[in-house]
């Protein structure tokens, strides 16, 4: 009797990003390391295509936004590794990193991307919890009797 075992090995995508530009993007607690090079418009996130990694249509639209603003949606390939936070923070970190890398490729794009606030790090983060309260600002329920 032969038993067939299906070994589900993760196929590693080998991408040649030797002549690429590197930038780091941050949002909330997420950090995105982004490598950008001239190519055909493929975007890889943590070894997967970004369509498979991000489920929400808003996140997919948000990530492709810097390329649509500069009217070059399929001129660059992106390889990104993202850590920390949730999907929304990770998408925001990717946008920040992609925009910074695009500015390294062409300095003329800086004014276009800056007017859309894509090259600026979003400083908003979760407020810390204070002592004597339930959350950062919410206090415990008050009882009169």
mmCIF file with all atom_site columns, C-alpha atoms in Angstrom:
data_model
loop_
_atom_site.group_PDB
_atom_site.id
_atom_site.type_symbol
_atom_site.label_atom_id
_atom_site.label_alt_id
_atom_site.label_comp_id
_atom_site.label_asym_id
_atom_site.label_entity_id
_atom_site.label_seq_id
_atom_site.pdbx_PDB_ins_code
_atom_site.Cartn_x
_atom_site.Cartn_y
_atom_site.Cartn_z
_atom_site.occupancy
_atom_site.B_iso_or_equiv
_atom_site.pdbx_formal_charge
_atom_site.auth_seq_id
_atom_site.auth_comp_id
_atom_site.auth_asym_id
_atom_site.auth_atom_id
_atom_site.pdbx_PDB_model_num
ATOM 1   C CA . UNK A 1 1   ? 0.000   0.000  0.000   1.00 0.00 ? 1   UNK A CA 1
ATOM 2   C CA . UNK A 1 2   ? 1.312   3.347  -1.016  1.00 0.00 ? 2   UNK A CA 1
ATOM 3   C CA . UNK A 1 3   ? 0.332   6.470  0.826   1.00 0.00 ? 3   UNK A CA 1
ATOM 4   C CA . UNK A 1 4   ? 0.658   9.677  -1.065  1.00 0.00 ? 4   UNK A CA 1
ATOM 5   C CA . UNK A 1 5   ? 1.718   12.587 1.004   1.00 0.00 ? 5   UNK A CA 1
ATOM 6   C CA . UNK A 1 6   ? 1.127   16.029 -0.304  1.00 0.00 ? 6   UNK A CA 1
ATOM 7   C CA . UNK A 1 7   ? 3.914   18.188 0.955   1.00 0.00 ? 7   UNK A CA 1
ATOM 8   C CA . UNK A 1 8   ? 2.780   21.756 0.899   1.00 0.00 ? 8   UNK A CA 1
ATOM 9   C CA . UNK A 1 9   ? 6.098   23.518 0.585   1.00 0.00 ? 9   UNK A CA 1
ATOM 10  C CA . UNK A 1 10  ? 5.931   27.243 0.291   1.00 0.00 ? 10  UNK A CA 1
ATOM 11  C CA . UNK A 1 11  ? 7.208   28.246 -3.124  1.00 0.00 ? 11  UNK A CA 1
ATOM 12  C CA . UNK A 1 12  ? 9.645   31.066 -2.700  1.00 0.00 ? 12  UNK A CA 1
ATOM 13  C CA . UNK A 1 13  ? 9.443   33.696 -5.381  1.00 0.00 ? 13  UNK A CA 1
ATOM 14  C CA . UNK A 1 14  ? 12.892  34.689 -6.573  1.00 0.00 ? 14  UNK A CA 1
ATOM 15  C CA . UNK A 1 15  ? 12.788  38.258 -7.737  1.00 0.00 ? 15  UNK A CA 1
ATOM 16  C CA . UNK A 1 16  ? 15.789  40.099 -9.090  1.00 0.00 ? 16  UNK A CA 1
ATOM 17  C CA . UNK A 1 17  ? 15.752  43.504 -7.398  1.00 0.00 ? 17  UNK A CA 1
ATOM 18  C CA . UNK A 1 18  ? 19.427  44.392 -7.857  1.00 0.00 ? 18  UNK A CA 1
ATOM 19  C CA . UNK A 1 19  ? 18.956  47.748 -9.597  1.00 0.00 ? 19  UNK A CA 1
ATOM 20  C CA . UNK A 1 20  ? 16.081  48.789 -7.368  1.00 0.00 ? 20  UNK A CA 1
ATOM 21  C CA . UNK A 1 21  ? 15.433  51.645 -4.959  1.00 0.00 ? 21  UNK A CA 1
ATOM 22  C CA . UNK A 1 22  ? 14.759  50.904 -1.285  1.00 0.00 ? 22  UNK A CA 1
ATOM 23  C CA . UNK A 1 23  ? 12.540  52.877 1.077   1.00 0.00 ? 23  UNK A CA 1
ATOM 24  C CA . UNK A 1 24  ? 10.941  52.278 4.457   1.00 0.00 ? 24  UNK A CA 1
ATOM 25  C CA . UNK A 1 25  ? 7.320   53.247 5.062   1.00 0.00 ? 25  UNK A CA 1
ATOM 26  C CA . UNK A 1 26  ? 5.613   53.488 8.435   1.00 0.00 ? 26  UNK A CA 1
ATOM 27  C CA . UNK A 1 27  ? 2.025   53.820 9.659   1.00 0.00 ? 27  UNK A CA 1
ATOM 28  C CA . UNK A 1 28  ? 0.733   53.229 13.212  1.00 0.00 ? 28  UNK A CA 1
ATOM 29  C CA . UNK A 1 29  ? 2.809   50.215 14.355  1.00 0.00 ? 29  UNK A CA 1
ATOM 30  C CA . UNK A 1 30  ? 3.395   48.816 10.841  1.00 0.00 ? 30  UNK A CA 1
ATOM 31  C CA . UNK A 1 31  ? 6.725   48.942 9.055   1.00 0.00 ? 31  UNK A CA 1
ATOM 32  C CA . UNK A 1 32  ? 7.034   48.274 5.311   1.00 0.00 ? 32  UNK A CA 1
ATOM 33  C CA . UNK A 1 33  ? 10.386  47.626 3.627   1.00 0.00 ? 33  UNK A CA 1
ATOM 34  C CA . UNK A 1 34  ? 9.851   48.435 -0.050  1.00 0.00 ? 34  UNK A CA 1
ATOM 35  C CA . UNK A 1 35  ? 12.052  47.652 -3.072  1.00 0.00 ? 35  UNK A CA 1
ATOM 36  C CA . UNK A 1 36  ? 10.962  49.341 -6.298  1.00 0.00 ? 36  UNK A CA 1
ATOM 37  C CA . UNK A 1 37  ? 12.286  48.810 -9.822  1.00 0.00 ? 37  UNK A CA 1
ATOM 38  C CA . UNK A 1 38  ? 11.215  49.356 -13.418 1.00 0.00 ? 38  UNK A CA 1
ATOM 39  C CA . UNK A 1 39  ? 9.012   46.506 -14.552 1.00 0.00 ? 39  UNK A CA 1
ATOM 40  C CA . UNK A 1 40  ? 5.516   45.415 -15.504 1.00 0.00 ? 40  UNK A CA 1
ATOM 41  C CA . UNK A 1 41  ? 3.400   46.427 -12.505 1.00 0.00 ? 41  UNK A CA 1
ATOM 42  C CA . UNK A 1 42  ? 3.635   43.357 -10.248 1.00 0.00 ? 42  UNK A CA 1
ATOM 43  C CA . UNK A 1 43  ? 3.342   43.982 -6.517  1.00 0.00 ? 43  UNK A CA 1
ATOM 44  C CA . UNK A 1 44  ? 4.519   41.305 -4.065  1.00 0.00 ? 44  UNK A CA 1
ATOM 45  C CA . UNK A 1 45  ? 3.837   41.525 -0.326  1.00 0.00 ? 45  UNK A CA 1
ATOM 46  C CA . UNK A 1 46  ? 5.588   39.037 1.977   1.00 0.00 ? 46  UNK A CA 1
ATOM 47  C CA . UNK A 1 47  ? 6.104   36.633 -0.955  1.00 0.00 ? 47  UNK A CA 1
ATOM 48  C CA . UNK A 1 48  ? 2.490   36.774 -2.204  1.00 0.00 ? 48  UNK A CA 1
ATOM 49  C CA . UNK A 1 49  ? 0.822   38.874 -4.859  1.00 0.00 ? 49  UNK A CA 1
ATOM 50  C CA . UNK A 1 50  ? -0.843  41.850 -3.178  1.00 0.00 ? 50  UNK A CA 1
ATOM 51  C CA . UNK A 1 51  ? -4.279  40.698 -4.431  1.00 0.00 ? 51  UNK A CA 1
ATOM 52  C CA . UNK A 1 52  ? -3.901  37.541 -2.339  1.00 0.00 ? 52  UNK A CA 1
ATOM 53  C CA . UNK A 1 53  ? -2.428  39.282 0.714   1.00 0.00 ? 53  UNK A CA 1
ATOM 54  C CA . UNK A 1 54  ? -4.950  42.136 0.966   1.00 0.00 ? 54  UNK A CA 1
ATOM 55  C CA . UNK A 1 55  ? -8.588  41.060 0.862   1.00 0.00 ? 55  UNK A CA 1
ATOM 56  C CA . UNK A 1 56  ? -10.246 44.474 1.038   1.00 0.00 ? 56  UNK A CA 1
ATOM 57  C CA . UNK A 1 57  ? -10.773 46.436 -2.173  1.00 0.00 ? 57  UNK A CA 1
ATOM 58  C CA . UNK A 1 58  ? -10.012 49.664 -0.280  1.00 0.00 ? 58  UNK A CA 1
ATOM 59  C CA . UNK A 1 59  ? -6.545  48.402 0.614   1.00 0.00 ? 59  UNK A CA 1
ATOM 60  C CA . UNK A 1 60  ? -5.845  47.324 -2.970  1.00 0.00 ? 60  UNK A CA 1
ATOM 61  C CA . UNK A 1 61  ? -6.964  50.718 -4.278  1.00 0.00 ? 61  UNK A CA 1
ATOM 62  C CA . UNK A 1 62  ? -4.902  52.511 -1.647  1.00 0.00 ? 62  UNK A CA 1
ATOM 63  C CA . UNK A 1 63  ? -1.708  50.629 -2.580  1.00 0.00 ? 63  UNK A CA 1
ATOM 64  C CA . UNK A 1 64  ? -2.014  51.342 -6.320  1.00 0.00 ? 64  UNK A CA 1
ATOM 65  C CA . UNK A 1 65  ? -2.882  55.017 -5.710  1.00 0.00 ? 65  UNK A CA 1
ATOM 66  C CA . UNK A 1 66  ? 0.702   56.427 -5.942  1.00 0.00 ? 66  UNK A CA 1
ATOM 67  C CA . UNK A 1 67  ? 1.121   54.832 -9.388  1.00 0.00 ? 67  UNK A CA 1
ATOM 68  C CA . UNK A 1 68  ? -2.242  56.160 -10.614 1.00 0.00 ? 68  UNK A CA 1
ATOM 69  C CA . UNK A 1 69  ? -1.404  59.679 -9.421  1.00 0.00 ? 69  UNK A CA 1
ATOM 70  C CA . UNK A 1 70  ? 1.794   59.733 -11.510 1.00 0.00 ? 70  UNK A CA 1
ATOM 71  C CA . UNK A 1 71  ? -0.070  58.099 -14.457 1.00 0.00 ? 71  UNK A CA 1
ATOM 72  C CA . UNK A 1 72  ? 2.259   55.067 -14.568 1.00 0.00 ? 72  UNK A CA 1
ATOM 73  C CA . UNK A 1 73  ? 0.176   52.179 -13.163 1.00 0.00 ? 73  UNK A CA 1
ATOM 74  C CA . UNK A 1 74  ? 2.209   49.385 -14.783 1.00 0.00 ? 74  UNK A CA 1
ATOM 75  C CA . UNK A 1 75  ? 5.746   50.794 -15.021 1.00 0.00 ? 75  UNK A CA 1
ATOM 76  C CA . UNK A 1 76  ? 7.182   49.578 -11.712 1.00 0.00 ? 76  UNK A CA 1
ATOM 77  C CA . UNK A 1 77  ? 7.547   46.252 -9.870  1.00 0.00 ? 77  UNK A CA 1
ATOM 78  C CA . UNK A 1 78  ? 7.317   46.284 -6.079  1.00 0.00 ? 78  UNK A CA 1
ATOM 79  C CA . UNK A 1 79  ? 8.644   43.804 -3.538  1.00 0.00 ? 79  UNK A CA 1
ATOM 80  C CA . UNK A 1 80  ? 7.625   44.534 0.019   1.00 0.00 ? 80  UNK A CA 1
ATOM 81  C CA . UNK A 1 81  ? 7.962   42.915 3.410   1.00 0.00 ? 81  UNK A CA 1
ATOM 82  C CA . UNK A 1 82  ? 5.536   44.202 6.003   1.00 0.00 ? 82  UNK A CA 1
ATOM 83  C CA . UNK A 1 83  ? 5.499   43.596 9.750   1.00 0.00 ? 83  UNK A CA 1
ATOM 84  C CA . UNK A 1 84  ? 3.373   44.786 12.647  1.00 0.00 ? 84  UNK A CA 1
ATOM 85  C CA . UNK A 1 85  ? -0.127  46.171 12.945  1.00 0.00 ? 85  UNK A CA 1
ATOM 86  C CA . UNK A 1 86  ? -3.175  45.185 10.945  1.00 0.00 ? 86  UNK A CA 1
ATOM 87  C CA . UNK A 1 87  ? -3.983  45.275 7.251   1.00 0.00 ? 87  UNK A CA 1
ATOM 88  C CA . UNK A 1 88  ? -4.987  48.962 7.226   1.00 0.00 ? 88  UNK A CA 1
ATOM 89  C CA . UNK A 1 89  ? -1.749  50.079 8.868   1.00 0.00 ? 89  UNK A CA 1
ATOM 90  C CA . UNK A 1 90  ? 0.266   47.795 6.606   1.00 0.00 ? 90  UNK A CA 1
ATOM 91  C CA . UNK A 1 91  ? -1.399  49.209 3.476   1.00 0.00 ? 91  UNK A CA 1
ATOM 92  C CA . UNK A 1 92  ? -0.684  52.740 4.686   1.00 0.00 ? 92  UNK A CA 1
ATOM 93  C CA . UNK A 1 93  ? 2.940   51.849 5.417   1.00 0.00 ? 93  UNK A CA 1
ATOM 94  C CA . UNK A 1 94  ? 3.291   50.383 1.920   1.00 0.00 ? 94  UNK A CA 1
ATOM 95  C CA . UNK A 1 95  ? 1.903   53.543 0.318   1.00 0.00 ? 95  UNK A CA 1
ATOM 96  C CA . UNK A 1 96  ? 4.381   55.643 2.317   1.00 0.00 ? 96  UNK A CA 1
ATOM 97  C CA . UNK A 1 97  ? 7.296   53.422 1.296   1.00 0.00 ? 97  UNK A CA 1
ATOM 98  C CA . UNK A 1 98  ? 6.274   53.238 -2.377  1.00 0.00 ? 98  UNK A CA 1
ATOM 99  C CA . UNK A 1 99  ? 5.951   57.023 -2.555  1.00 0.00 ? 99  UNK A CA 1
ATOM 100 C CA . UNK A 1 100 ? 9.391   57.549 -1.011  1.00 0.00 ? 100 UNK A CA 1
ATOM 101 C CA . UNK A 1 101 ? 10.935  55.056 -3.447  1.00 0.00 ? 101 UNK A CA 1
ATOM 102 C CA . UNK A 1 102 ? 9.228   56.740 -6.433  1.00 0.00 ? 102 UNK A CA 1
ATOM 103 C CA . UNK A 1 103 ? 10.743  60.072 -5.382  1.00 0.00 ? 103 UNK A CA 1
ATOM 104 C CA . UNK A 1 104 ? 14.186  58.392 -5.379  1.00 0.00 ? 104 UNK A CA 1
ATOM 105 C CA . UNK A 1 105 ? 13.591  57.249 -8.977  1.00 0.00 ? 105 UNK A CA 1
ATOM 106 C CA . UNK A 1 106 ? 12.404  60.658 -10.183 1.00 0.00 ? 106 UNK A CA 1
ATOM 107 C CA . UNK A 1 107 ? 12.718  63.799 -8.048  1.00 0.00 ? 107 UNK A CA 1
ATOM 108 C CA . UNK A 1 108 ? 10.150  65.592 -10.243 1.00 0.00 ? 108 UNK A CA 1
ATOM 109 C CA . UNK A 1 109 ? 7.397   63.381 -8.773  1.00 0.00 ? 109 UNK A CA 1
ATOM 110 C CA . UNK A 1 110 ? 7.936   64.812 -5.286  1.00 0.00 ? 110 UNK A CA 1
ATOM 111 C CA . UNK A 1 111 ? 5.613   67.804 -5.740  1.00 0.00 ? 111 UNK A CA 1
ATOM 112 C CA . UNK A 1 112 ? 2.838   65.629 -7.186  1.00 0.00 ? 112 UNK A CA 1
ATOM 113 C CA . UNK A 1 113 ? 3.027   63.045 -4.395  1.00 0.00 ? 113 UNK A CA 1
ATOM 114 C CA . UNK A 1 114 ? 3.500   65.676 -1.680  1.00 0.00 ? 114 UNK A CA 1
ATOM 115 C CA . UNK A 1 115 ? 0.272   67.501 -2.619  1.00 0.00 ? 115 UNK A CA 1
ATOM 116 C CA . UNK A 1 116 ? -1.552  64.194 -2.025  1.00 0.00 ? 116 UNK A CA 1
ATOM 117 C CA . UNK A 1 117 ? 0.269   63.796 1.367   1.00 0.00 ? 117 UNK A CA 1
ATOM 118 C CA . UNK A 1 118 ? 1.725   60.427 0.352   1.00 0.00 ? 118 UNK A CA 1
ATOM 119 C CA . UNK A 1 119 ? 5.368   61.201 1.191   1.00 0.00 ? 119 UNK A CA 1
ATOM 120 C CA . UNK A 1 120 ? 4.493   62.363 4.713   1.00 0.00 ? 120 UNK A CA 1
ATOM 121 C CA . UNK A 1 121 ? 4.356   59.848 7.553   1.00 0.00 ? 121 UNK A CA 1
ATOM 122 C CA . UNK A 1 122 ? 0.939   59.825 9.215   1.00 0.00 ? 122 UNK A CA 1
ATOM 123 C CA . UNK A 1 123 ? 1.721   60.636 12.870  1.00 0.00 ? 123 UNK A CA 1
ATOM 124 C CA . UNK A 1 124 ? -1.576  59.358 14.254  1.00 0.00 ? 124 UNK A CA 1
ATOM 125 C CA . UNK A 1 125 ? -1.244  56.368 16.551  1.00 0.00 ? 125 UNK A CA 1
ATOM 126 C CA . UNK A 1 126 ? -3.226  54.763 19.377  1.00 0.00 ? 126 UNK A CA 1
ATOM 127 C CA . UNK A 1 127 ? -3.266  56.856 22.530  1.00 0.00 ? 127 UNK A CA 1
ATOM 128 C CA . UNK A 1 128 ? -1.871  55.141 25.587  1.00 0.00 ? 128 UNK A CA 1
ATOM 129 C CA . UNK A 1 129 ? -4.091  53.923 28.412  1.00 0.00 ? 129 UNK A CA 1
ATOM 130 C CA . UNK A 1 130 ? -4.046  56.154 31.494  1.00 0.00 ? 130 UNK A CA 1
ATOM 131 C CA . UNK A 1 131 ? -4.084  54.875 35.076  1.00 0.00 ? 131 UNK A CA 1
ATOM 132 C CA . UNK A 1 132 ? -7.459  55.046 36.850  1.00 0.00 ? 132 UNK A CA 1
ATOM 133 C CA . UNK A 1 133 ? -9.355  54.791 33.562  1.00 0.00 ? 133 UNK A CA 1
ATOM 134 C CA . UNK A 1 134 ? -10.749 51.936 31.515  1.00 0.00 ? 134 UNK A CA 1
ATOM 135 C CA . UNK A 1 135 ? -9.150  53.015 28.227  1.00 0.00 ? 135 UNK A CA 1
ATOM 136 C CA . UNK A 1 136 ? -7.215  56.102 27.148  1.00 0.00 ? 136 UNK A CA 1
ATOM 137 C CA . UNK A 1 137 ? -10.110 58.491 27.851  1.00 0.00 ? 137 UNK A CA 1
ATOM 138 C CA . UNK A 1 138 ? -13.055 56.279 28.819  1.00 0.00 ? 138 UNK A CA 1
ATOM 139 C CA . UNK A 1 139 ? -13.576 56.155 32.544  1.00 0.00 ? 139 UNK A CA 1
ATOM 140 C CA . UNK A 1 140 ? -15.198 53.449 34.629  1.00 0.00 ? 140 UNK A CA 1
ATOM 141 C CA . UNK A 1 141 ? -18.989 53.489 34.878  1.00 0.00 ? 141 UNK A CA 1
ATOM 142 C CA . UNK A 1 142 ? -20.184 55.875 37.540  1.00 0.00 ? 142 UNK A CA 1
ATOM 143 C CA . UNK A 1 143 ? -22.829 54.670 39.996  1.00 0.00 ? 143 UNK A CA 1
ATOM 144 C CA . UNK A 1 144 ? -24.887 57.138 42.008  1.00 0.00 ? 144 UNK A CA 1
ATOM 145 C CA . UNK A 1 145 ? -26.272 54.495 44.349  1.00 0.00 ? 145 UNK A CA 1
#
